[in-house]
mmCIF file of C-alpha atoms and ligand atoms in Angstrom:
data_model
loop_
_atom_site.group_PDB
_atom_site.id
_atom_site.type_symbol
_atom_site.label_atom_id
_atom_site.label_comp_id
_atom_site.label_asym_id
_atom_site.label_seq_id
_atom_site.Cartn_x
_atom_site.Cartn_y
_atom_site.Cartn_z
ATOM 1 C CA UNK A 16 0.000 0.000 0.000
ATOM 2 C CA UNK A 17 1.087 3.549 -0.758
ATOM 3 C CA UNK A 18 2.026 5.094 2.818
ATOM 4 C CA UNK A 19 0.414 8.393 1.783
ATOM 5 C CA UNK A 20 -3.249 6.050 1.443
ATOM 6 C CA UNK A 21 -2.694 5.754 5.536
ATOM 7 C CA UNK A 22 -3.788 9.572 6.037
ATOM 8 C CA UNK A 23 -6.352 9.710 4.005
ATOM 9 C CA UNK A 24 -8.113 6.111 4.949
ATOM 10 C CA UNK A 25 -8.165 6.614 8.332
ATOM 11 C CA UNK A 26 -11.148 8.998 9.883
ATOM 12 C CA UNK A 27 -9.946 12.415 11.098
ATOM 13 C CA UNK A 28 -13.764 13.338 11.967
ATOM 14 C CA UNK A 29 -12.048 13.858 15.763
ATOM 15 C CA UNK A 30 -8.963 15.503 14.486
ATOM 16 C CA UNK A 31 -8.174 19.139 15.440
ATOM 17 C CA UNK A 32 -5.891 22.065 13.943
ATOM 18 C CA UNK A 33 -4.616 25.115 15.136
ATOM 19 C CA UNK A 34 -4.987 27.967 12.466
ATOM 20 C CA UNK A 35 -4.685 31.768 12.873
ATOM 21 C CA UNK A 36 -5.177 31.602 16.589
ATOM 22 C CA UNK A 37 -7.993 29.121 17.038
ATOM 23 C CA UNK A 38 -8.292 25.276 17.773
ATOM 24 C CA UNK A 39 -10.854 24.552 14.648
ATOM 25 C CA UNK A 40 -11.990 20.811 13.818
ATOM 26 C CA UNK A 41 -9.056 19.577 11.109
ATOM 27 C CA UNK A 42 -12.085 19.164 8.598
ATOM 28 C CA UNK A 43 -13.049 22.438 8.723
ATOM 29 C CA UNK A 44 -9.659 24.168 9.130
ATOM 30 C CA UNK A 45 -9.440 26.429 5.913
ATOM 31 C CA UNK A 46 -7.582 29.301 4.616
ATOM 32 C CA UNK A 47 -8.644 31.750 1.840
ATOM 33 C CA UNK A 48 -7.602 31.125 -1.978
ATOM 34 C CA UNK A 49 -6.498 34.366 -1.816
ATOM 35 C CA UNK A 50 -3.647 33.676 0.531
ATOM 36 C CA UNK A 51 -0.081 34.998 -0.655
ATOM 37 C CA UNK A 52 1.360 31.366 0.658
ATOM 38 C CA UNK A 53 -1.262 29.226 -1.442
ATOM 39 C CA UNK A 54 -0.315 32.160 -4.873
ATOM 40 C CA UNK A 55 2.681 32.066 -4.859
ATOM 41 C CA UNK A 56 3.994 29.354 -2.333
ATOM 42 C CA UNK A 57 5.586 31.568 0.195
ATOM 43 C CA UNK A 58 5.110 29.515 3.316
ATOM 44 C CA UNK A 59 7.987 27.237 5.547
ATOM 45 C CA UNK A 60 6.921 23.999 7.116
ATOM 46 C CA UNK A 61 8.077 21.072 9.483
ATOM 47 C CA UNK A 62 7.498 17.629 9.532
ATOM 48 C CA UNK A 63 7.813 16.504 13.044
ATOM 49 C CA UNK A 64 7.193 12.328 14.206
ATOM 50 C CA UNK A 65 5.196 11.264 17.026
ATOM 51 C CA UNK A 66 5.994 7.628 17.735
ATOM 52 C CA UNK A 67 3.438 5.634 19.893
ATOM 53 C CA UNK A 68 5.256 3.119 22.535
ATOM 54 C CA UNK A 69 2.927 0.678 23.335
ATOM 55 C CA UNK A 70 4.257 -0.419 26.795
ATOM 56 C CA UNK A 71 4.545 3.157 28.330
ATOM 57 C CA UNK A 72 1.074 3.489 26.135
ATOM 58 C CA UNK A 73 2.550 6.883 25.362
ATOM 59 C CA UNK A 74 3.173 8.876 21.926
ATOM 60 C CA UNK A 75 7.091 10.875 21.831
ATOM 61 C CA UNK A 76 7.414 14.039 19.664
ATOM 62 C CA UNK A 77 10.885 13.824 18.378
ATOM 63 C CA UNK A 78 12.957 16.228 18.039
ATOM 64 C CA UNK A 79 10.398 18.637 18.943
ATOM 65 C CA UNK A 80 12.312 22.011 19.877
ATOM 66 C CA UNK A 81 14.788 21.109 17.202
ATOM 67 C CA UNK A 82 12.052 21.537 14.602
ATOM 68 C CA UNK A 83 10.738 24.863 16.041
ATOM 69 C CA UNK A 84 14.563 26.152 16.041
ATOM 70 C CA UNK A 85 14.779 25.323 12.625
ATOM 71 C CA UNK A 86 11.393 26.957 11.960
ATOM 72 C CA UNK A 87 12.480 29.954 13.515
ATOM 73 C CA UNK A 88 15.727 30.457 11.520
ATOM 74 C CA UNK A 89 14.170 29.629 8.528
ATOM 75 C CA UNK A 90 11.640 32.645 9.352
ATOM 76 C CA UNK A 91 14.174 34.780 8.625
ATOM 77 C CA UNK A 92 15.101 33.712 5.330
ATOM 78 C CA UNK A 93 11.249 34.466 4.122
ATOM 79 C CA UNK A 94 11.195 37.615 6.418
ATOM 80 C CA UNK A 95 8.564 36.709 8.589
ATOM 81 C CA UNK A 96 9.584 36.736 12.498
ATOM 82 C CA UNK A 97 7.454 34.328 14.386
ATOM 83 C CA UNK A 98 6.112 35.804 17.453
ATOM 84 C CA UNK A 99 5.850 32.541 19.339
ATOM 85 C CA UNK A 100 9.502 31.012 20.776
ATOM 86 C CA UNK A 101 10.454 27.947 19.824
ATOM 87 C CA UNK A 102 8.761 26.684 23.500
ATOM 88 C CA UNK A 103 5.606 28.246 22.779
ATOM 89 C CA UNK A 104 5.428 26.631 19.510
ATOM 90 C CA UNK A 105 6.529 23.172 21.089
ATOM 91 C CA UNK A 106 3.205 23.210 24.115
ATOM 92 C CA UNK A 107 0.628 24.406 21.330
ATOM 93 C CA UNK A 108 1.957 21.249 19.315
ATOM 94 C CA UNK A 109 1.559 19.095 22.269
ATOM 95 C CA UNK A 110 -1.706 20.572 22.909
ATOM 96 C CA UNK A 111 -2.842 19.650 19.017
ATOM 97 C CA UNK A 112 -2.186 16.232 19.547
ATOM 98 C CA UNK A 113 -3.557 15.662 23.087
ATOM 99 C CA UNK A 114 -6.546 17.296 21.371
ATOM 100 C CA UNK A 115 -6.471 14.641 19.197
ATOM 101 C CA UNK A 116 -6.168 11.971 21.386
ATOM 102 C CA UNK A 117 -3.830 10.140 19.319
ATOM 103 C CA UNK A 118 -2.134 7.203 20.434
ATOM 104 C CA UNK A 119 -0.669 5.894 17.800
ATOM 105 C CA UNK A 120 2.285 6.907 15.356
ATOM 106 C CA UNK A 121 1.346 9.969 14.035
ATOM 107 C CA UNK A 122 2.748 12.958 11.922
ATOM 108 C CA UNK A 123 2.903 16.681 12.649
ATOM 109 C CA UNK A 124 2.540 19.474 10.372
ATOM 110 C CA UNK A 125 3.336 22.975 11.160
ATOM 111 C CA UNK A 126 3.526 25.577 9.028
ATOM 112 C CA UNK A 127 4.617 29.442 9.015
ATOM 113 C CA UNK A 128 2.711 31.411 6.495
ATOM 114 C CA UNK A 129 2.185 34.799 4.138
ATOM 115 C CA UNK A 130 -1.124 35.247 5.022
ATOM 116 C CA UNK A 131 -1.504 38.513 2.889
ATOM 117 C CA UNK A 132 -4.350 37.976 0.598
ATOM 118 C CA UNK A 133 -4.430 39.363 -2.286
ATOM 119 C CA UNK A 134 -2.496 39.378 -5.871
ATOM 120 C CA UNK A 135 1.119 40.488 -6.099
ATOM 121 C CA UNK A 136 4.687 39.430 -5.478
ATOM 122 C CA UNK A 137 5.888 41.630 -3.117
ATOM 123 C CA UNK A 138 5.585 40.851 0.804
ATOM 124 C CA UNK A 139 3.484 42.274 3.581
ATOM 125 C CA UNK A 140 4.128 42.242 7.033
ATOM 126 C CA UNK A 141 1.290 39.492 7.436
ATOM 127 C CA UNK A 142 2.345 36.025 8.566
ATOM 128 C CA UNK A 143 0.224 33.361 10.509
ATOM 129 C CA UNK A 144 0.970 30.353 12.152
ATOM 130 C CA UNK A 145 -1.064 26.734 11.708
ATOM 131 C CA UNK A 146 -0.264 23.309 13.279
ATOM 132 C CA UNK A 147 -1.955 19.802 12.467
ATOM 133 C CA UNK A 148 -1.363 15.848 13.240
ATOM 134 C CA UNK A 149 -2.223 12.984 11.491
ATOM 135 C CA UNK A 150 -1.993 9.110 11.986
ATOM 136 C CA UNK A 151 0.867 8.272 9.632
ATOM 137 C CA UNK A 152 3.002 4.673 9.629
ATOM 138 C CA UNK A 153 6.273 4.484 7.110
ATOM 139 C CA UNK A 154 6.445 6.971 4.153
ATOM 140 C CA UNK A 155 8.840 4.609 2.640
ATOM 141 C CA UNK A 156 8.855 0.871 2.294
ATOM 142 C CA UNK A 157 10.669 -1.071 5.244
ATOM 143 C CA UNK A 158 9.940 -4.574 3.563
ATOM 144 C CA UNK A 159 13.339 -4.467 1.080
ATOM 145 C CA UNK A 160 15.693 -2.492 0.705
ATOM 146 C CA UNK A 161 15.150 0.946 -2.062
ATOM 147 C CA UNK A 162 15.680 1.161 -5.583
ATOM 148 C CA UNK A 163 16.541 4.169 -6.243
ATOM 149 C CA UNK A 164 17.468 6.230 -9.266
ATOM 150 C CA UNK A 165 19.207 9.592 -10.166
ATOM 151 C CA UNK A 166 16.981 12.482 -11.335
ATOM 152 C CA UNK A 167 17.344 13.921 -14.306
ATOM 153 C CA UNK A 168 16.114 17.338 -12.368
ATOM 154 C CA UNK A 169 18.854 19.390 -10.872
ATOM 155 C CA UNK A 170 18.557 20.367 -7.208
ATOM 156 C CA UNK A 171 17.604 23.957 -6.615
ATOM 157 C CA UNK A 172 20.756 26.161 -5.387
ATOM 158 C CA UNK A 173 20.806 28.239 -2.475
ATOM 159 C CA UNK A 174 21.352 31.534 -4.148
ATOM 160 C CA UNK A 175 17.212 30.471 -5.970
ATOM 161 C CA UNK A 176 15.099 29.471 -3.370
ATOM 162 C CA UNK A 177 17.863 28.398 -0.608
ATOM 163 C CA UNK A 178 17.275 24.774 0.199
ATOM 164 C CA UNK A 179 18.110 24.705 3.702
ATOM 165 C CA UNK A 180 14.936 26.754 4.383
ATOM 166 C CA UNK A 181 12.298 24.411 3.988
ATOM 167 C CA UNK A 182 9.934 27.234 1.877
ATOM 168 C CA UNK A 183 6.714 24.972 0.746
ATOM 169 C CA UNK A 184 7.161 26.566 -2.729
ATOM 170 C CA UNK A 185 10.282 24.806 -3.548
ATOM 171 C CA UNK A 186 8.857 21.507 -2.689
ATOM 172 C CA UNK A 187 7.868 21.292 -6.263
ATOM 173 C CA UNK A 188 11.580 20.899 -7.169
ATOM 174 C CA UNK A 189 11.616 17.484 -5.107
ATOM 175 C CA UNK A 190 8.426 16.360 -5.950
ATOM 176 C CA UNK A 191 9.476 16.618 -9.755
ATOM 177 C CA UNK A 192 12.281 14.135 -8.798
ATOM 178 C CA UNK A 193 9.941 12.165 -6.699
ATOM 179 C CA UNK A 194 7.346 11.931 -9.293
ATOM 180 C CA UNK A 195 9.774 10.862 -11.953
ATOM 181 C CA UNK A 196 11.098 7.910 -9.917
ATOM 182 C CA UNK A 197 7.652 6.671 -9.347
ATOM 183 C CA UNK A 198 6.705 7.158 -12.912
ATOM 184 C CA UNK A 199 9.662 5.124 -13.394
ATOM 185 C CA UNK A 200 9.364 2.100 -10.824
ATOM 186 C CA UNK A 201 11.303 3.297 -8.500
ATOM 187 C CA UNK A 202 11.105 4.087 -5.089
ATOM 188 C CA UNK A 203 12.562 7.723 -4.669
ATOM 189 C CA UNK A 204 14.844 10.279 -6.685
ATOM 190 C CA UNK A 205 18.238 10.998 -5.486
ATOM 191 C CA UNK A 206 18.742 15.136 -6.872
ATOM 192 C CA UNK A 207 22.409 16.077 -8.379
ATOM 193 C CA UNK A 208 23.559 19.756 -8.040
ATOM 194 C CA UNK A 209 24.116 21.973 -11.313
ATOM 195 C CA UNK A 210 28.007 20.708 -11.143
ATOM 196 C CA UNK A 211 27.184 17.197 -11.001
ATOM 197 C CA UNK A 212 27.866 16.016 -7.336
ATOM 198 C CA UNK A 213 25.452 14.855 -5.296
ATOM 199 C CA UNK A 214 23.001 16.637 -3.377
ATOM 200 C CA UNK A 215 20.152 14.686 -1.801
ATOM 201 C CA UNK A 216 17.200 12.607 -2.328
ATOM 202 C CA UNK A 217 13.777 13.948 -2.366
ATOM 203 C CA UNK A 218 12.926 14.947 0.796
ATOM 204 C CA UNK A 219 15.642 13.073 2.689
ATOM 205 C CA UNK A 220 19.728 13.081 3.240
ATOM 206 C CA UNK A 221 21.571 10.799 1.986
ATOM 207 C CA UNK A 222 24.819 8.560 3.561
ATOM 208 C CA UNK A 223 27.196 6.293 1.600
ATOM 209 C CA UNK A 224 29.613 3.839 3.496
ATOM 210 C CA UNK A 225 32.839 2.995 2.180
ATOM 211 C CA UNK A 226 35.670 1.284 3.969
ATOM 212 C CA UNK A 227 33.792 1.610 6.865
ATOM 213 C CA UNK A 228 33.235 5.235 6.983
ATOM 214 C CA UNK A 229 30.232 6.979 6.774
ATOM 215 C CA UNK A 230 29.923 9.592 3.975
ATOM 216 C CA UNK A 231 27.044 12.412 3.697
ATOM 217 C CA UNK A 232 26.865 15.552 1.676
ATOM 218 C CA UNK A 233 28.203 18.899 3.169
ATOM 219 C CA UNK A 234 25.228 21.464 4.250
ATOM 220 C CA UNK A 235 26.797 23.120 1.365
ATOM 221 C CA UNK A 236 25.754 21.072 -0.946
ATOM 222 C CA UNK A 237 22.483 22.334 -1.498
ATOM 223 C CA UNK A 238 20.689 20.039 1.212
ATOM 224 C CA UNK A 239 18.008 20.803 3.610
ATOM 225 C CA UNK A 240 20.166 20.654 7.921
ATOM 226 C CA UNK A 241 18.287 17.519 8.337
ATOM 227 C CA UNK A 242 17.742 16.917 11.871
ATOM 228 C CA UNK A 243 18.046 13.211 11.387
ATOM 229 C CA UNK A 244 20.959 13.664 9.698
ATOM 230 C CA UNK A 245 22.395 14.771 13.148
ATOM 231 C CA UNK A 246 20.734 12.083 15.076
ATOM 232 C CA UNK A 247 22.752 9.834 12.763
ATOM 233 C CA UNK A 248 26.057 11.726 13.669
ATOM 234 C CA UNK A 249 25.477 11.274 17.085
ATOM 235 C CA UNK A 250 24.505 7.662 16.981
ATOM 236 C CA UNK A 251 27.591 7.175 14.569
ATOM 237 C CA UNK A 252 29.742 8.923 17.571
ATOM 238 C CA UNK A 253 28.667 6.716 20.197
ATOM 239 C CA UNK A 254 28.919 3.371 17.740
ATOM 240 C CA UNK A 255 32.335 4.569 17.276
ATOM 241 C CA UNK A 256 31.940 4.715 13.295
ATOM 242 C CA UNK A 257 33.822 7.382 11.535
ATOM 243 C CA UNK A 258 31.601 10.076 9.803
ATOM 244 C CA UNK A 259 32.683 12.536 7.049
ATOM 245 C CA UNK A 260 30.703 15.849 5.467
ATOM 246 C CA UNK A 261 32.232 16.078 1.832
ATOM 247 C CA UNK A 262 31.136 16.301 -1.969
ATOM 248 C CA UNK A 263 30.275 13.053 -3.458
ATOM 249 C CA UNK A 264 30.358 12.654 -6.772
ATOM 250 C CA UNK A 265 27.436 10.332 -8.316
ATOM 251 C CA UNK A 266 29.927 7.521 -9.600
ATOM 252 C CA UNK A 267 30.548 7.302 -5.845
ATOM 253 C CA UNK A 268 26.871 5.901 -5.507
ATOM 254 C CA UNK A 269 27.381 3.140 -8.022
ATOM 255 C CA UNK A 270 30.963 2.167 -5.888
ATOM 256 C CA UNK A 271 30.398 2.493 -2.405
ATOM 257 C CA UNK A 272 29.257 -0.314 0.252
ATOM 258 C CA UNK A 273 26.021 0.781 1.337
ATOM 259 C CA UNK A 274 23.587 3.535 1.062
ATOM 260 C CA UNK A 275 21.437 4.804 3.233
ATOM 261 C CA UNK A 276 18.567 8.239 3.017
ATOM 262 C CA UNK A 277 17.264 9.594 6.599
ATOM 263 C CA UNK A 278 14.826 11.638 7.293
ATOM 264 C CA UNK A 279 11.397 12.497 9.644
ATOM 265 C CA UNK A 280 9.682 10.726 6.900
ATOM 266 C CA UNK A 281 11.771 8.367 5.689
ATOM 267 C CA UNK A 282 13.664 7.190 9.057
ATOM 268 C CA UNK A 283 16.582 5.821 8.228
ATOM 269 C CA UNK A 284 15.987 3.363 5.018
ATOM 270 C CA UNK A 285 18.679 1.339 3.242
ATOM 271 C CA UNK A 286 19.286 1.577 -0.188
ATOM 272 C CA UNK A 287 19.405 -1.836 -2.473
ATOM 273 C CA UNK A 288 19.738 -0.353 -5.815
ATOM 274 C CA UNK A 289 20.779 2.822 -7.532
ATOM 275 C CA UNK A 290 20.131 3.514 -11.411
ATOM 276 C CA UNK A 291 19.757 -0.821 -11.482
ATOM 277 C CA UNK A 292 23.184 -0.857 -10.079
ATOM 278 C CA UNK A 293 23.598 -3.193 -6.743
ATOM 279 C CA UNK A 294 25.061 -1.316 -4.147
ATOM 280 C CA UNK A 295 26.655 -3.799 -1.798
ATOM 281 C CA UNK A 296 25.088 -7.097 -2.264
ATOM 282 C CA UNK A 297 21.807 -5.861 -2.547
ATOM 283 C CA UNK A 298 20.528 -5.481 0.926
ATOM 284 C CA UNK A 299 20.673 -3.020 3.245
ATOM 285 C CA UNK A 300 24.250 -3.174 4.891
ATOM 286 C CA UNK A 301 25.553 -3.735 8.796
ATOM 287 C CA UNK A 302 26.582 -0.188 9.017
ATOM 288 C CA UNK A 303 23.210 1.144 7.991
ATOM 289 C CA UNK A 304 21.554 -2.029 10.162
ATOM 290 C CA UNK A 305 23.199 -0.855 13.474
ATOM 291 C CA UNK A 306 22.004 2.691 12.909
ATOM 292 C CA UNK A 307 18.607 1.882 12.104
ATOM 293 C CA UNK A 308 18.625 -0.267 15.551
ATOM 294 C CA UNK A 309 19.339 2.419 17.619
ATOM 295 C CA UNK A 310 17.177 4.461 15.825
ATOM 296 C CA UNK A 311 13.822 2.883 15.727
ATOM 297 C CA UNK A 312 14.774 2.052 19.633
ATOM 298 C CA UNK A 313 15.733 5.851 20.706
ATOM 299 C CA UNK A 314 12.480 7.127 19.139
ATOM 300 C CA UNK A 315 10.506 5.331 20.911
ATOM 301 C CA UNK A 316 11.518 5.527 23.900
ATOM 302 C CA UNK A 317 13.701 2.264 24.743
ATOM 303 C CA UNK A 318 16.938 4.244 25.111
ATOM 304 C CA UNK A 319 17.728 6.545 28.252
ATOM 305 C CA UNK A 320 20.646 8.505 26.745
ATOM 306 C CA UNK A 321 18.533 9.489 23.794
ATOM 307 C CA UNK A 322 15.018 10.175 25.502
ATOM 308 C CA UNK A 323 16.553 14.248 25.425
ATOM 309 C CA UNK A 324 15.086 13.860 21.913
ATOM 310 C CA UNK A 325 11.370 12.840 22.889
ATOM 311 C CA UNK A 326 8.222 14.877 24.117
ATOM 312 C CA UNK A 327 5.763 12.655 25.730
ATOM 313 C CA UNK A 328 2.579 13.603 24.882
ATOM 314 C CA UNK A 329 0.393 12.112 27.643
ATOM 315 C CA UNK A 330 2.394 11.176 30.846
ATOM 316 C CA UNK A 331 3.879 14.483 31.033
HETATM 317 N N1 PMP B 80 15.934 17.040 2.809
HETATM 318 C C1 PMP B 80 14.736 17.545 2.467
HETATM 319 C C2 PMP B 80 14.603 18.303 1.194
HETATM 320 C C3 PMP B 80 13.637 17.361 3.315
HETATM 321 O O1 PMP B 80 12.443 17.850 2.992
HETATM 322 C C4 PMP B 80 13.793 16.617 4.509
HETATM 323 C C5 PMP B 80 12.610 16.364 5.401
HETATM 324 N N2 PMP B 80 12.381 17.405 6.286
HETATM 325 C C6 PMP B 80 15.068 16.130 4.831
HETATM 326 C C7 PMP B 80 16.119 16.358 3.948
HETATM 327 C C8 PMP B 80 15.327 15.423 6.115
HETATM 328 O O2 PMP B 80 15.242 16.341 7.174
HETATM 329 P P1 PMP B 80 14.767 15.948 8.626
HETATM 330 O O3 PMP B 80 15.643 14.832 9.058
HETATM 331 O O4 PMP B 80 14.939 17.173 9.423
HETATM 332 O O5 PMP B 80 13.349 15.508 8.498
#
């Protein structure tokens, strides 16, 4: 089943959002047509994971204040200062999903918006804020390892719409690459910058591993400061396995051990194939395996040192 068909099968009649000030039912949560954001795509957005733990019958926000940080500096970039610190952001989020009642895996939505309406380019002074969660399992497949392939669209460059900012209206360059690959039977797009290296798949950083060292593109390479990316640094540190930033070329891809792409939605998932190229023997390699134990442990909740990273929701 495509992930995306968990959303929308699953009843959100008892789902709530929080949109220019008010707690509205998620159904009915609407903005105008007329909005500046919706024209002309001006908006910046999270994704944030809850992940239900059965046992402590609890639901973690990870990475919560990272997100809002994030949010916050990328405010800047589209001139719009949010009022709200990152803390205030982080307790209206938790107050969404309690609202909810969720308790179950589940997938959080803010974004920052130019909530001008009317028709021209330039930018107002007008911003608002909206937050809403939905039930959502794997974005990506966790039954094999990916087969991937490399776009033939071009990553957008930080002096265009800078990618690190997470602006909704450059989403379209990733979904171009995303839609290709599943035009063409595969699972996701991996984007190359204008000079041929490697950037980073659609909506997720990538990680190569050769000779034992983990490899991942340099934030100036055009890729979004993935916060999963640094969860994968730090688990790397404390597995003792060697991590490099540095420009990888795309015959690197086709060479290296294993692959790897991380990120909120697509966790950490390994990487089979690449342009119908094996990479390693096929499945997803030890390096990447040892990572995605810790991972899928630490989020929810099964690891002390890493529970800095969750928000319960309920036993708070
Ligand atoms: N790159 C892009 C373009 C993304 O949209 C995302 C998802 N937010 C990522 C990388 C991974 O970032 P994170 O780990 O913060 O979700």
């Amino acid at each position: 089943m495509d992930p995306h068909e968990q959303v929308s099968s699953r009843s959100l009649a008892n789902a709530y959002a929080y949109v220019e000030g008010k707690f509205v039912p998620l159904l009915d949560a609407k903005i105008s047509i007329m909005t500046h954001a919706f024209l002309y795509g001006s908006a910046i957005f999270e994704g944030i994971r809850g992940y239900y733990n059965p046992e402590h019958d609890d639901v973690y926000i990870l990475r919560l204040a990272d997100h809002y940080t994030r949010m916050r500096n990328n405010g800047r970039i589209l001139m719009m200062d949010m009022e709200q610190t990152a803390q205030q952001l982080a307790d209206l989020t938790v107050e969404i999903v309690r609202k909810c009642g969720y308790h179950e895996d589940i997938y959080i939505r803010p974004m920052a918006y130019k909530s001008a309406q009317r028709i021209g380019l330039r930018w107002d002074q007008q911003h608002e804020f909206l937050v809403f969660a939905v039930p959502m399992g794997s974005y990506l497949t966790k039954e094999r390892p990916l087969n991937l392939m490399v776009s033939s669209w071009r990553r957008i460059q930080d002096n265009a719409i800078p990618p690190r900012a997470k602006v909704s209206g450059s989403y379209v360059n990733v979904s171009l690459a995303a839609a290709e690959a599943r035009e063409g039977g595969f699972d996701e797009g991996i984007l190359l910058n204008e000079d041929g290296t490697v950037s980073e798949a659609a909506g997720m950083n990538i990680f190569i591993v050769r000779s034992g060292t983990l490899i991942t593109t340099p934030v100036y390479d055009n890729v979004l400061e993935g916060i999963t990316r640094s969860a994968v640094f730090e688990i790397a540190q404390e597995l003792k396995i060697p991590c490099e930033e540095r420009t990888i070329n795309r015959s690197e891809l086709y060479f290296c051990d294993e692959v790897f792409l991380c990120g909120t939605g697509a966790e950490i998932s390994g990487v089979g194939f690449i342009d119908r190229r094996k990479i390693g023997n096929g499945e997803t390699g030890p390096i990447t395996k040892k990572i995605q134990d810790v991972y899928f442990q630490a989020v929810r909740g099964n690891i002390p040192q890493y529970k800095k990273w969750l928000t319960p929701v309920w036993n708070r």
